[in-house]
Amino acid sequence: MSTHPSSYEPRSGVAKWMDERLPVARLMHGQFVDFPTPRNLNYLWTFGGILTFVLGVQLLTGIVLAMHYVPSAGGAFDSIEHIRRDVNYGWLLRNLHAVGASMFFFAVYVHIFRGLYYGSYKAPREVLWIIGVIIYLVMMATAFLGYTLPWGQMSFWGATVITNFFSAIPLVGESVVQWLWGGYAVSGVTLNRFYSLHYLLPFVLVGLVALHIWALHVTGQNNPTGIEPQTRSDTVPMSPYAISKDMFALAVFIILFAWFVFFMPDYLGHADNYNQANPLVTPSHIVPEWYFLPFYAILRAVPSKLGGVVAMVGAIAILVFVPWLDTSRVRSTKYRPLYFWFFWAFVFTCLALGYLGAKPAEGVYVTWARVFTFYYFAHFLIVMPIVGVIETPTGMPRSISDDVLGKGNGGSALSPATAAAAAEKR
Amino acid sequence: MVTIRKNFGVLLAAGLLAVTAQAAPAAEAVQIERQSWPFAGFFGTFDRAQLQRGYQVYTEVCASCHELKRIHYRNLAQEGGPEFPADAVAALAAAAEVQDGPNDEGKMFKRPGRLSDPLPTLYANEQEARSIHNGAYPPDLSLMARARNAENVAPWFIHPFLMLRDIAVGYQEGGADYLHALLTGYEETPPEGVEVMEGMNYNTAFPGHQIAMVNPFGGGDGQVTYADGTRPTVENYARDVAAFLSWTADPRLEERKRIGWMVILYLVITAGLLYAGKKRLWSRLGGH
Amino acid sequence: MSSHAEEPTRRDFLTIAGTAFAAVGGAMALWPFIAQMNPDASTQALASVEIDLTPVKAGQAITVMWRGKPVFIRNRTPEEIEKAAATPVGELPDPESDLQRVKKGRENWLVLVGICTHLGCIPKGQSLADMKGDYGGWFCPCHGSHYDLSGRIRKGPAPRNLEVPAYEFVEDTKIRIG
């Protein structure tokens, strides 16, 4: 991990004894107490801690729900109702888990867009970013598997539609889908294996998150200026400064979380999932959970089965290449007057795709979905490489301290060479 | 420039959750009129008398075709529900015949119901129900108020604001609104140009407007006699039974909101303290 | 952090109050995770069960289930009752008279939770072929506890007599347990 000097001093004999044998406390102290964090981090940087918290909540509530859940086609739906009605605080645990999934994605989207805005994927943080994309993928898989478990109408038909993606694979598609199903359609057999995998993947997530934090602590955090800390005055110790900020932000986030859990637990879900799965009746309008809607819109925008699936997978896979698609010499969009507008156009595109994903795939909705799908990919493949080259960054401060103290942010244009030098300097 | 950017960002970020937060209306969306319910909003609780009337309407009208199999007799007496007196519910349960067994001879037998028994079932299975009702299946009503919803019908640029409004007021009564609209939405003569199929009935709220269920309140006002002096109108029947079904679908609603307020209050205080502590800590650094 | 000395009380108060609030809230939030393992509402509702005693002849015993536990019901013969009643209470490990363990006027009916008070095994003695222990009642094969004809512990490691559940006669030949 990063090689800043640790100020850890074992205070007691036991601590000293332990430190000489297994210096866990020293490691924790170095990484989470006196770890240097840029002093100018804004509240968008608190979402890493928030995400860790939500992962913990999902694990805890999930393990507890598994004590009451029955993973069978005949028992799943009834067991969820049993949890909602009869288990002590079952309604609370179930709401926490269901709303928690939405909160997880909300926080991860803020986290991803923060990374995109401030160029947190740029060298030397490419590996950190790519691990993040993998985490996002595993999250999506976990959420999808989990959504089938209540065995409502949306669970069943969502599982049917998503697993059918694999049938788009040439030659072996049908066999792959039957292998996934363990039959010739989604059934209780499928439910049982999905349950097993839904229990497994969160622990994979924990491992990936550990790697993510490790990679983060090797390079140190990016910050709103995108300039690496140069002197001691550019950073503050993680504890108590960054921690106190994280704690406050977490408390505010939990208020939002609690708002949905206690007052509108079903708002983020779909009413159709309170109808038990019926293999003979497809709901008139199948939609995924809100956090998948943009990708669902991309899927339906392409008028070919294989093409749609490829586009949808590509929309996520393309994130892996962002560190190399962005040619800009500065990290932070704060100092990129042209890219600024493209960034927000991209945000709007994602929201628009989300809206269109919830609409029926017909008429004008499909046309717009195609327009926005085109822009989604154009943003990465055209805008990022070109704007980075033609744009002149403005208003870069010389250091984090200068930015905090209000120096050097007068809007004067730096030469690209100076800006690049400032960004690269370690 | 900087402030414009900042506000722009905040505005979009605030919309992020809201805009994508809810699934869209079905292909043929019907605007369902929102009603005011005693159990709506952050402080809403069920009106016991209304739930009791709703139960009466259910048993006298709906129960001839629809089951309510997730409700047990004990639920009728439990806190946060209609709260009928426990001994009255026990007597009600005892009046019902419940199949139990097998006994020592391996035979199933009938016994008087107990508090732990579910309300009586009508059909052995869905096939039997369909064969009785000319192919139509009267669904179980336990979860109906959660399994239906009333969607916002508005142009795309209005949607984010409607969603933010719904989140701000805690709107969760779409199911009750739909049931009320459905039960009061029967029309004996369909609008001109609409052909209603044999065995179907015209309903303004039902998607597609053709529903197999006959108007349950075809007897009009006075079909059910209320003991508590509430006016016996179809409007009241629909409202009361929709409220009752909202309870059957979400029997922990009152406990949930009660604990919710304590949690929110605690969180606001904690957030305030943490913010003050954070501000105090950071003030030592200067700058920000 | 040289300015640590300035206004330490206020800083300390705010930080401590905030941290303490968060910690107490976190601890309270654990309660639902613990309480969810307690018997749920549907299990609690299954509290009572009714049993018809007509087929149980004198000297016979039946085992019924109540709340997932076996309940021994024994129709004792007059000799057995006499023997149980004659036992000197003072010498017992868990002193209880036979009358305290049956309903007055229906001393022939002995109703017991059939779980050894030692470590929860089910004692032998219900069927005629079973070992009944040194005192003619029940014998727990796990660790050798002997119970007498009133279900009282007489010999072995069990600390208490077999539990008598709450029950009542709803009719002459019908009891309700729970």
Coordinates of N, CA and C in Angstrom, one line a residue, chain C residues 69-155:
Chain C
K69 N -43.4 -30.2 20.3 CA -42.8 -31.0 21.4 C -43.7 -32.2 21.6
P70 N -43.1 -33.4 22.0 CA -44.0 -34.5 22.4 C -44.6 -34.3 23.8
V71 N -45.9 -34.6 23.9 CA -46.5 -34.5 25.2 C -47.0 -36.0 25.5
F72 N -46.6 -36.4 26.7 CA -47.0 -37.8 27.2 C -48.3 -37.6 28.0
I73 N -49.3 -38.5 27.6 CA -50.5 -38.5 28.3 C -50.7 -39.9 28.8
R74 N -50.8 -40.2 30.1 CA -50.9 -41.5 30.6 C -52.1 -41.7 31.5
N75 N -52.8 -42.7 31.2 CA -54.0 -43.0 32.0 C -53.6 -44.0 33.1
R76 N -53.3 -43.6 34.3 CA -52.7 -44.4 35.3 C -53.8 -45.3 36.0
T77 N -53.3 -46.5 36.4 CA -54.2 -47.4 37.1 C -54.2 -47.0 38.6
P78 N -55.3 -47.4 39.3 CA -55.3 -47.0 40.8 C -54.1 -47.4 41.5
E79 N -53.5 -48.5 41.2 CA -52.3 -48.9 42.0 C -51.1 -47.9 41.7
E80 N -51.0 -47.5 40.4 CA -49.9 -46.6 40.1 C -50.1 -45.3 40.8
I81 N -51.4 -44.8 40.8 CA -51.7 -43.5 41.5 C -51.3 -43.6 43.0
E82 N -51.7 -44.8 43.6 CA -51.4 -45.0 45.0 C -49.9 -45.0 45.3
K83 N -49.2 -45.6 44.4 CA -47.7 -45.7 44.5 C -47.1 -44.3 44.4
A84 N -47.6 -43.6 43.4 CA -47.0 -42.2 43.2 C -47.3 -41.3 44.4
A85 N -48.6 -41.4 44.9 CA -49.0 -40.6 46.0 C -48.3 -40.9 47.3
A86 N -47.9 -42.2 47.4 CA -47.3 -42.6 48.7 C -45.8 -42.2 48.8
T87 N -45.2 -41.8 47.7 CA -43.8 -41.5 47.8 C -43.5 -40.3 48.7
P88 N -42.6 -40.5 49.7 CA -42.3 -39.3 50.6 C -41.7 -38.2 49.8
V89 N -42.3 -37.0 49.8 CA -41.9 -35.9 49.0 C -40.6 -35.4 49.5
G90 N -40.3 -35.4 50.7 CA -39.0 -34.9 51.3 C -37.8 -35.5 50.7
E91 N -37.9 -36.7 50.3 CA -36.6 -37.4 49.8 C -36.3 -37.1 48.3
L92 N -37.3 -36.4 47.6 CA -37.1 -36.2 46.2 C -36.1 -35.1 45.8
P93 N -35.4 -35.3 44.7 CA -34.4 -34.2 44.3 C -35.2 -32.9 44.0
D94 N -36.4 -33.0 43.4 CA -37.2 -31.8 43.1 C -38.6 -32.1 43.8
P95 N -38.7 -31.7 45.0 CA -39.9 -32.1 45.8 C -41.2 -31.5 45.3
E96 N -42.1 -32.5 44.9 CA -43.4 -32.1 44.4 C -44.3 -33.3 44.8
S97 N -45.5 -33.0 45.3 CA -46.4 -34.1 45.6 C -47.1 -34.5 44.3
D98 N -47.6 -35.7 44.2 CA -48.3 -36.2 43.0 C -49.5 -35.3 42.8
L99 N -50.2 -34.8 43.8 CA -51.4 -34.0 43.6 C -51.1 -32.7 43.0
Q100 N -49.9 -32.2 43.2 CA -49.5 -30.9 42.5 C -49.3 -31.1 41.0
R101 N -49.2 -32.4 40.6 CA -48.9 -32.6 39.2 C -50.1 -33.1 38.4
V102 N -51.2 -33.3 39.0 CA -52.4 -33.7 38.2 C -53.6 -32.8 38.6
K103 N -54.7 -33.0 37.9 CA -55.9 -32.2 38.2 C -56.7 -33.0 39.2
K104 N -57.2 -32.2 40.2 CA -58.0 -32.9 41.3 C -59.2 -33.5 40.7
G105 N -59.5 -34.7 41.2 CA -60.6 -35.5 40.7 C -60.4 -36.3 39.5
R106 N -59.3 -36.0 38.8 CA -58.9 -36.7 37.6 C -57.4 -37.2 37.7
E107 N -57.2 -37.7 38.9 CA -55.8 -38.1 39.2 C -55.2 -39.2 38.3
N108 N -56.1 -39.9 37.6 CA -55.6 -40.9 36.7 C -54.9 -40.4 35.5
W109 N -55.2 -39.1 35.1 CA -54.6 -38.5 33.9 C -53.3 -37.8 34.3
L110 N -52.2 -38.2 33.7 CA -50.9 -37.6 33.9 C -50.5 -37.0 32.6
V111 N -50.3 -35.7 32.5 CA -49.9 -35.0 31.3 C -48.5 -34.4 31.5
L112 N -47.6 -34.8 30.6 CA -46.2 -34.3 30.8 C -45.6 -33.9 29.5
V113 N -44.7 -32.9 29.5 CA -43.9 -32.6 28.3 C -42.8 -33.7 28.3
G114 N -42.8 -34.5 27.2 CA -41.9 -35.6 27.2 C -40.5 -35.3 26.8
I115 N -39.9 -34.3 27.5 CA -38.5 -34.0 27.2 C -37.7 -34.0 28.5
C116 N -36.6 -34.8 28.5 CA -35.8 -34.9 29.7 C -35.2 -33.6 30.1
T117 N -35.3 -33.3 31.4 CA -34.9 -31.9 31.8 C -33.4 -31.8 31.9
H118 N -32.7 -32.9 31.6 CA -31.2 -32.9 31.6 C -30.8 -32.2 30.3
L119 N -30.8 -32.9 29.1 CA -30.3 -32.3 27.9 C -31.3 -32.4 26.7
G120 N -32.6 -32.7 27.0 CA -33.5 -32.6 26.0 C -33.8 -33.8 25.2
C121 N -33.4 -35.0 25.6 CA -33.8 -36.2 24.9 C -35.2 -36.6 25.3
I122 N -35.8 -37.5 24.5 CA -37.1 -38.0 24.9 C -37.0 -39.3 25.6
P123 N -37.5 -39.3 26.9 CA -37.4 -40.6 27.7 C -38.2 -41.7 27.1
K124 N -37.7 -42.9 27.4 CA -38.4 -44.2 27.1 C -39.5 -44.5 28.1
G125 N -40.5 -45.3 27.8 CA -41.5 -45.6 28.8 C -42.9 -45.5 28.3
Q126 N -43.1 -45.0 27.1 CA -44.5 -44.8 26.6 C -45.1 -46.2 26.1
S127 N -44.3 -47.0 25.5 CA -44.9 -48.2 25.0 C -44.5 -49.4 26.0
L128 N -45.3 -50.4 25.9 CA -45.2 -51.5 26.9 C -43.8 -52.1 26.9
A129 N -43.2 -52.2 25.7 CA -41.9 -52.9 25.6 C -40.7 -52.0 26.1
D130 N -41.0 -50.7 26.3 CA -39.9 -49.8 26.7 C -39.4 -50.1 28.1
M131 N -38.1 -49.8 28.2 CA -37.5 -49.7 29.6 C -38.2 -48.6 30.3
K132 N -38.6 -48.8 31.6 CA -39.3 -47.8 32.3 C -38.5 -47.3 33.5
G133 N -37.3 -47.8 33.6 CA -36.4 -47.3 34.7 C -36.7 -48.0 36.0
D134 N -36.0 -47.6 37.0 CA -36.1 -48.2 38.4 C -37.4 -47.9 39.1
Y135 N -38.1 -46.9 38.6 CA -39.3 -46.4 39.4 C -40.6 -46.6 38.6
G136 N -40.5 -47.4 37.5 CA -41.7 -47.7 36.7 C -42.3 -46.7 35.9
G137 N -41.6 -45.5 35.8 CA -42.2 -44.4 35.0 C -41.5 -44.3 33.6
W138 N -40.5 -43.5 33.6 CA -39.8 -43.3 32.3 C -38.3 -43.3 32.6
F139 N -37.6 -43.7 31.5 CA -36.1 -43.8 31.6 C -35.5 -43.1 30.4
C140 N -34.6 -42.2 30.7 CA -33.9 -41.5 29.6 C -32.7 -42.2 29.2
P141 N -32.6 -42.7 28.0 CA -31.5 -43.5 27.6 C -30.2 -42.7 27.3
C142 N -30.3 -41.4 27.2 CA -29.1 -40.6 26.9 C -28.1 -40.6 28.0
H143 N -28.6 -40.3 29.2 CA -27.6 -40.2 30.3 C -28.2 -40.9 31.6
G144 N -29.2 -41.7 31.4 CA -29.7 -42.5 32.5 C -30.4 -41.8 33.6
S145 N -31.4 -41.0 33.2 CA -32.2 -40.4 34.3 C -33.5 -41.2 34.4
H146 N -33.9 -41.5 35.7 CA -35.0 -42.3 36.0 C -36.2 -41.4 36.5
Y147 N -37.4 -41.5 35.9 CA -38.5 -40.8 36.3 C -39.6 -41.8 36.9
D148 N -40.3 -41.3 37.9 CA -41.3 -42.2 38.5 C -42.7 -42.1 37.8
L149 N -43.7 -42.7 38.4 CA -45.0 -42.7 37.8 C -45.8 -41.4 37.9
S150 N -45.1 -40.4 38.5 CA -45.6 -39.0 38.5 C -44.8 -38.1 37.6
G151 N -43.8 -38.7 36.9 CA -42.9 -38.0 36.1 C -41.8 -37.2 36.9
R152 N -41.6 -37.6 38.1 CA -40.6 -36.9 38.9 C -39.3 -37.6 38.8
I153 N -38.2 -36.7 38.8 CA -36.9 -37.3 38.7 C -36.5 -38.0 40.0
R154 N -36.0 -39.2 39.9 CA -35.6 -40.0 41.1 C -34.2 -40.3 41.1
K155 N -33.6 -40.5 40.0 CA -32.2 -40.9 39.9 C -31.6 -40.5 38.6

